[in-house]
Each structure stands twice: as structure tokens, then as C-alpha cells.
């Protein structure tokens, strides 16, 4: 039977090629994802291990202590103590923080979270091995700075030129004396690096004489664990000491966690692609078995048992899966390299390194391909085993018996009803904790529709045939009959396309609806023309609002600062502002009282917060701040919940005593009539071109939020596109096999006068009907899942409101139409070129 399976596999190379392609694409996605994650993880580890080569022990301050022996800072005395230990070769003290460098347009030259500033620590040779100087020299005085190559290019500054930067306040200028290299992942991922001499770095980021961490290097032959223990013994308990091996292990765990999240995401889409491939594989083997029914019956007649027939089909599937998976594994190398390039193009800045092929990844990819192929072929193999030996004696090829769909329709109806019921239940949930329930409901709904697809195919295909009947004539009627001749096959082919389009449609509806919500959130309650914030999230000087308020063309500059508190054990946020001016930059509808009622000793609360805490006008609000202090102001006003105000609104006198450093979170600017257009540049100029200052319009704020959603959506399109490509392969495969088994029928049609052009049109229309059937199902299911699942988004995002992007839906349907036309090109051409006499005599 093994030889029989091998002979059948080699005898039907062309027929199985499309099936192999589906397995190949799915396996390539799996192997590419595994190789990509292994390669990126190895590259990160190599970078990290290189940066930890000279780290024997890392010392950090730890938590402050009231112990008399406890030291609260790392200083020169601690450095001297560590250098005196016998196993210590050197101690590198570091101090750093956020340093925002101005580019040519006075914007931050690096990302907000990656703008790094630290000290340059020259060794005995005058060089810092951590930051090799590629041009110029290291910083040696307060007015000097060194930048990394990319940042220097963005500023356009040459050696000897002036660099503008800000730490947490006004703009500073320093002389560029050198350009350095770095492996810091924050800088490589789009940040910036600024190096200062140690005294300057301490002044900018901490206190004179203090460091943020110490790196201890060991002499050759020194045991790291023993040295770490000695360091702990000589330091106060407030300090934390970790060995280089401990740091490497922690970083390795962090890298595994980060790469595993990326790997699992891509593997989920690879699973979708393989699931779509199951329909194609099952379809192909079902058709092959139908065509080989007499051959299988003859095997049964000469003594082959049912088990041997099943085994023969499964061996054939296993060999096909193995060959396709091996090719997919090779293609996966290209996928892995492509994923790295795509993610780097979106700003990921992944480290360079060779592709790493782990044996476990190879075995997993091959195993998945073989198992998926064998599982998909199992049901067709059971059908093959049921072929009676007497069929070998038949002299005429009889059409396969049509099996009742009653049981299948009943199962499909139950699954669909259960899935729809779960999704309707999801619409009643008040929080986002029902994600797993929604995923289960969505899976059941899609499974039920797939099972019901043969039943649903008849009305949809009839409707499409009626809509095109006058234009297509006899070709359209024949195409309709061919599409409905085997509803199971039509349903399986269309379901592959339906899965991809339902997911794409659902994601699109949710993304577009979320964008609409972000737009409402950004523009609904904010009437200010500009919002001024800090790029390093460190807050704004309280002088900024006062300075802007005096500028011509500015009607109002309203500062807002906030602090957290607890009331009755529930955390909340209180905002401080100028009650008399807040109405000029925001729309706040007061239910009771007004903003002018907010004075020293009184607050305003949102209607939602008042309802949750049983507050009303005149009530006392007990507030416990995180600095240990308490307050009990009276409620003087209640406002409708909005997107600008927090739960509680107060004056500065209530908030300022509880801030470590009094700084504004933001300043809302309202332009004078006719001055809004040119005001942005004027605000930046007034603030001295400070790169820390972000000046954004409500529209820019909305785009910043919405841009992330769009980027994610397009990434999902690309990932789900693999499933759609496999679905297209399925349509081509089904049509090609269908043309083959209808060879005699096509010959008869040609003999009675059907032209070649009409044969082509018949096959194309059949393809289009199948594709459109899958598209209609996919769009319908996708919209339903987006509607029901969207309620989970609304629970945590009140501005979310479902919007169906009909223009994009129309594009999806047009793509499905194009899929149907393109998929039929080869089968239609093949059908039209069949020899009439040879076709009539075909068995």
C-alpha cells in the first residue's frame, strides 16, 4: 500500500501541486516566524552579553532607609571602597537621565522615551570602552557634549558646532566635541545619545558627587558570585548588588518575553493560514478519491482491507505534507528575513545578526505541515474506505451519490445558534473582562457558518445568477448548476475565503470605529486651539502659562496640573486649574453650580463620580493623598463627565502642597480671533525653540492616536493576506479539479455548439460565484462579530461607536470579484482547449 500511495502521489503531481502550495505557504509562515523569533532573540542576547562582558557586579542605590548605617546615595566613598576589594579590576560610576536634543526644526532628534543622556567615563587610556569615539574626542568640560552618529546627522552639527538641548527646563547650548558609537537598544530603536563629563552629568541628572549605578569589573580568575558576596558585605543594606550572570539571566528572560509575544502573534496568523489550508487539502483529496473510485474498488476487490485503503490515502497525504513542509521551511528563511525588514521599516530597529535555525523549530514546522495535511485527508480517506469492491465492475462512470445534508445542517444550526447567543450575551457585559468569552463565541459562530455553508450556498448563488443572468445567458446558467452541483465542495472552497474576509472585515470595522471614537475624544470637549506638553513627560514650568498669556494673539493660556488621591479606598485624580478661565479652552457642561463656584476649600466633581460616591452639592469629599496628608473639601459644583476634566476639579491651593515639584501637566492655549493659523510657530518661538515643548492641535492629537490604530490595521491586513492568498489557491485548485472531472461533459457541450469563449465564461462565472459567496459570508459574519465584540471596546472606551466603512467593504467585495476572475484564468483556458472527441471518450 505504501508503493501504491507513492505511485498515486507521483501520478497526480499537477493535481496535488496547488494543495502542496497551500501547505507550503502555511508552513513557511510557521517556520519563518520561529526562525525570526530565534534570530532576533539570539541577536539581542549577543548585544546584551557584549555590553555585559566587563560587568562582574552591578550596584544600584536601592530603597532609602532610616537605618543610621544606611547610605542613600552612591558616591566617591562607595567607589573607593569597592576599588579596594582584592578581586576588583575597576569600578565604572554612571549617572544619567533624559536629554532631549533639538534637531534642525527644534523638534526632538530622538524618540521621547529613548532620549538618553549619561556621563562619559574615560579609562587610563583616556577612552570609554562603552562609547567608542569615532570622530573627535570625549567631553572634558561643562560646555562640551558628544552625540551618537544618527543624532549628530539629524542636528546637522559638525565637530566644533553648537548643539541645542533641554533636560527639564530652558534650552542649553553646548559645543560638539565628538561623535560616538553605541549598542544601547533605546538609541538604536530611534532614541538619541548625549554624553557629558561626569561632573556635568551629575549636575544635570542628579546631585554633585552622586551616581545612579556602579559597574564593577573583576580581575582575571575572580569568581563572580564570590565577588558579589564580598561587595554586599562591604556595602550598607540599602544598596543592591547583582552579579553579571544574574543580570544576563534577567535580561534573557525579558528578551524571551518580548520575542515570545511577537512570535505568538505571528503564529496565531500562521494558524489561521493553515486552518484555511485544511479546506483546500480536504477538497483536493475528496475530488481525487471520487475520480479514483474504480481504482480503489479494484484494490478492495483484490483483497485490500478498509484499513489499508485509509492508510494508503494518509500515507499519500503524509508524503505530500512532508515535501511541501520541507519546501516551506526553505521559504521560511526568506519570510524570517522579510519580517525583520518590515518591522525595521516601521521603526522597530531590531539588532542585526545571522538567521538562527534551531532544530526544535525545524521539527515543529515540519511536524505541523505533515499533521495538518494528514488530519485534513482523514475524512476523505474514510470515504475512500467505504467504496464497495463491486464498483470496479462498473462499465460507466456513475456520478457520486448525493449525501443528505440534514445532519450537517442540524449541527451547523446548533453551532451557529450557540455562537450567536454567546455574542449577544457579550453585548450585555459592562466591562472588558469577557474577551475569552467573545473569542469562544466568535469561533463557534464562524464554525457554525462554515458547517451551514452548503445550505447557504443555494440562495446566494441563485441570487447572484439571477442578477447576472441576462448578461451571461447559457454560460451563466451552466455556471450556476456547476456551482450548486456539489454544495459541499463549493462551501469548502468559499469557506476558505470567508475566514480571511470575515477577520479582515471585523478588524476594519473595529479599527475605523475606534478611530472615530479617538476623533470624538480629541475634539468633542476640547475647544483650545493648541495643547502644550513636555516631550519627556516631566511636566512644564509654571512660568510657561504666564509667558504665553502675555503674548499677542493668545486669548487664554490655561495651565492644568494634577495629583492622585484616594477616597473610601478608591483611587482617583484631581485636576487643578484656573476655574475662571477653564471654560475658554474646553466645553464643560455643569449639571449643578458652575466653574466659578470652585474656590479654596471647595471642588467640583463629575456626575459619574458623584453618583458612584453618593455626593451632592454641599457634601464633603474625604481625600487621602499619597504623601500621607488629607483634605476634606466641600462639593460646590457637579459637571457632566467629559474628556478634558478628571473626576475632580479644584484650585491650585488644594493640589500644589501634595506635589514634589510644582509643575504643570499641560497648558491649553486659545488663540485670539483670526490668529490660530500662524500661532503654532509663534508659541515655539516664545518658548525659545525648546525641543522639550510639544505644541499640538486637537487634529494632531487625534492623528497621533489614530495613527497607531491604522498602523496595526495595515499590519493585520498583511498577515491575514496570507490566508486570502491560500484561499485563492483553493479556488484555482477546485476549478482545475472540477474541469478535469467534467471533461466528458465539457466535450458534449462543445459538440452541441457551446463555443470556446462560452466555455471560458462558464468557468469564470463559476469561480466568481464561489468567490462572491465566500465574500458575502465573510463580510456578513465580520460585521456581526465587530458589532457584538465592539461592546467590549465600548465598556473601556465610551467614545467608541460602531461605524461600518462601506467604502472599504465595497473594496473587499471588488477584491473578491477580482479573485474569482484571476483564479479562473488557468482552469478556464484549460477547459476551452479540450479536444472535443477526446473529451467525449474520456473515462
PDB file of C-alpha atoms in Angstrom, residues 28-41 263 328-337 339-340 354-358 361-362 365:
ATOM      1  CA  UNK A  28       6.602  28.933   5.532  1.00  0.00           C
ATOM      2  CA  UNK A  29       4.707  31.299   7.799  1.00  0.00           C
ATOM      3  CA  UNK A  30       5.224  28.994  10.804  1.00  0.00           C
ATOM      4  CA  UNK A  31       8.907  28.278  10.137  1.00  0.00           C
ATOM      5  CA  UNK A  32       9.597  31.900   9.237  1.00  0.00           C
ATOM      6  CA  UNK A  33       8.044  33.088  12.495  1.00  0.00           C
ATOM      7  CA  UNK A  34      10.021  30.578  14.574  1.00  0.00           C
ATOM      8  CA  UNK A  35      13.315  31.347  12.790  1.00  0.00           C
ATOM      9  CA  UNK A  36      12.636  35.089  13.080  1.00  0.00           C
ATOM     10  CA  UNK A  37      11.992  34.956  16.839  1.00  0.00           C
ATOM     11  CA  UNK A  38      15.016  32.690  17.421  1.00  0.00           C
ATOM     12  CA  UNK A  39      17.231  35.003  15.340  1.00  0.00           C
ATOM     13  CA  UNK A  40      16.057  38.215  16.987  1.00  0.00           C
ATOM     14  CA  UNK A  41      16.373  36.669  20.443  1.00  0.00           C
ATOM     15  CA  UNK A 263       6.193  35.043  17.956  1.00  0.00           C
ATOM     16  CA  UNK A 328       8.006  25.764   3.173  1.00  0.00           C
ATOM     17  CA  UNK A 329      10.890  25.538   5.611  1.00  0.00           C
ATOM     18  CA  UNK A 330      13.270  26.847   2.937  1.00  0.00           C
ATOM     19  CA  UNK A 331      10.827  29.628   2.037  1.00  0.00           C
ATOM     20  CA  UNK A 332      10.552  30.386   5.765  1.00  0.00           C
ATOM     21  CA  UNK A 333      14.137  31.666   5.703  1.00  0.00           C
ATOM     22  CA  UNK A 334      13.003  34.393   3.329  1.00  0.00           C
ATOM     23  CA  UNK A 335       9.927  35.081   5.479  1.00  0.00           C
ATOM     24  CA  UNK A 336      12.137  35.490   8.562  1.00  0.00           C
ATOM     25  CA  UNK A 337      14.413  37.946   6.777  1.00  0.00           C
ATOM     26  CA  UNK A 339       9.765  40.112   8.830  1.00  0.00           C
ATOM     27  CA  UNK A 340      12.930  41.703  10.182  1.00  0.00           C
ATOM     28  CA  UNK A 354      22.537  35.887  11.281  1.00  0.00           C
ATOM     29  CA  UNK A 355      19.413  33.754  10.888  1.00  0.00           C
ATOM     30  CA  UNK A 356      19.325  31.142  13.638  1.00  0.00           C
ATOM     31  CA  UNK A 357      17.793  27.774  12.738  1.00  0.00           C
ATOM     32  CA  UNK A 358      17.065  25.771  15.873  1.00  0.00           C
ATOM     33  CA  UNK A 361      11.884  24.978  15.100  1.00  0.00           C
ATOM     34  CA  UNK A 362      12.641  22.770  12.094  1.00  0.00           C
ATOM     35  CA  UNK A 365       7.456  23.356  11.285  1.00  0.00           C
TER      36      UNK A 365
END
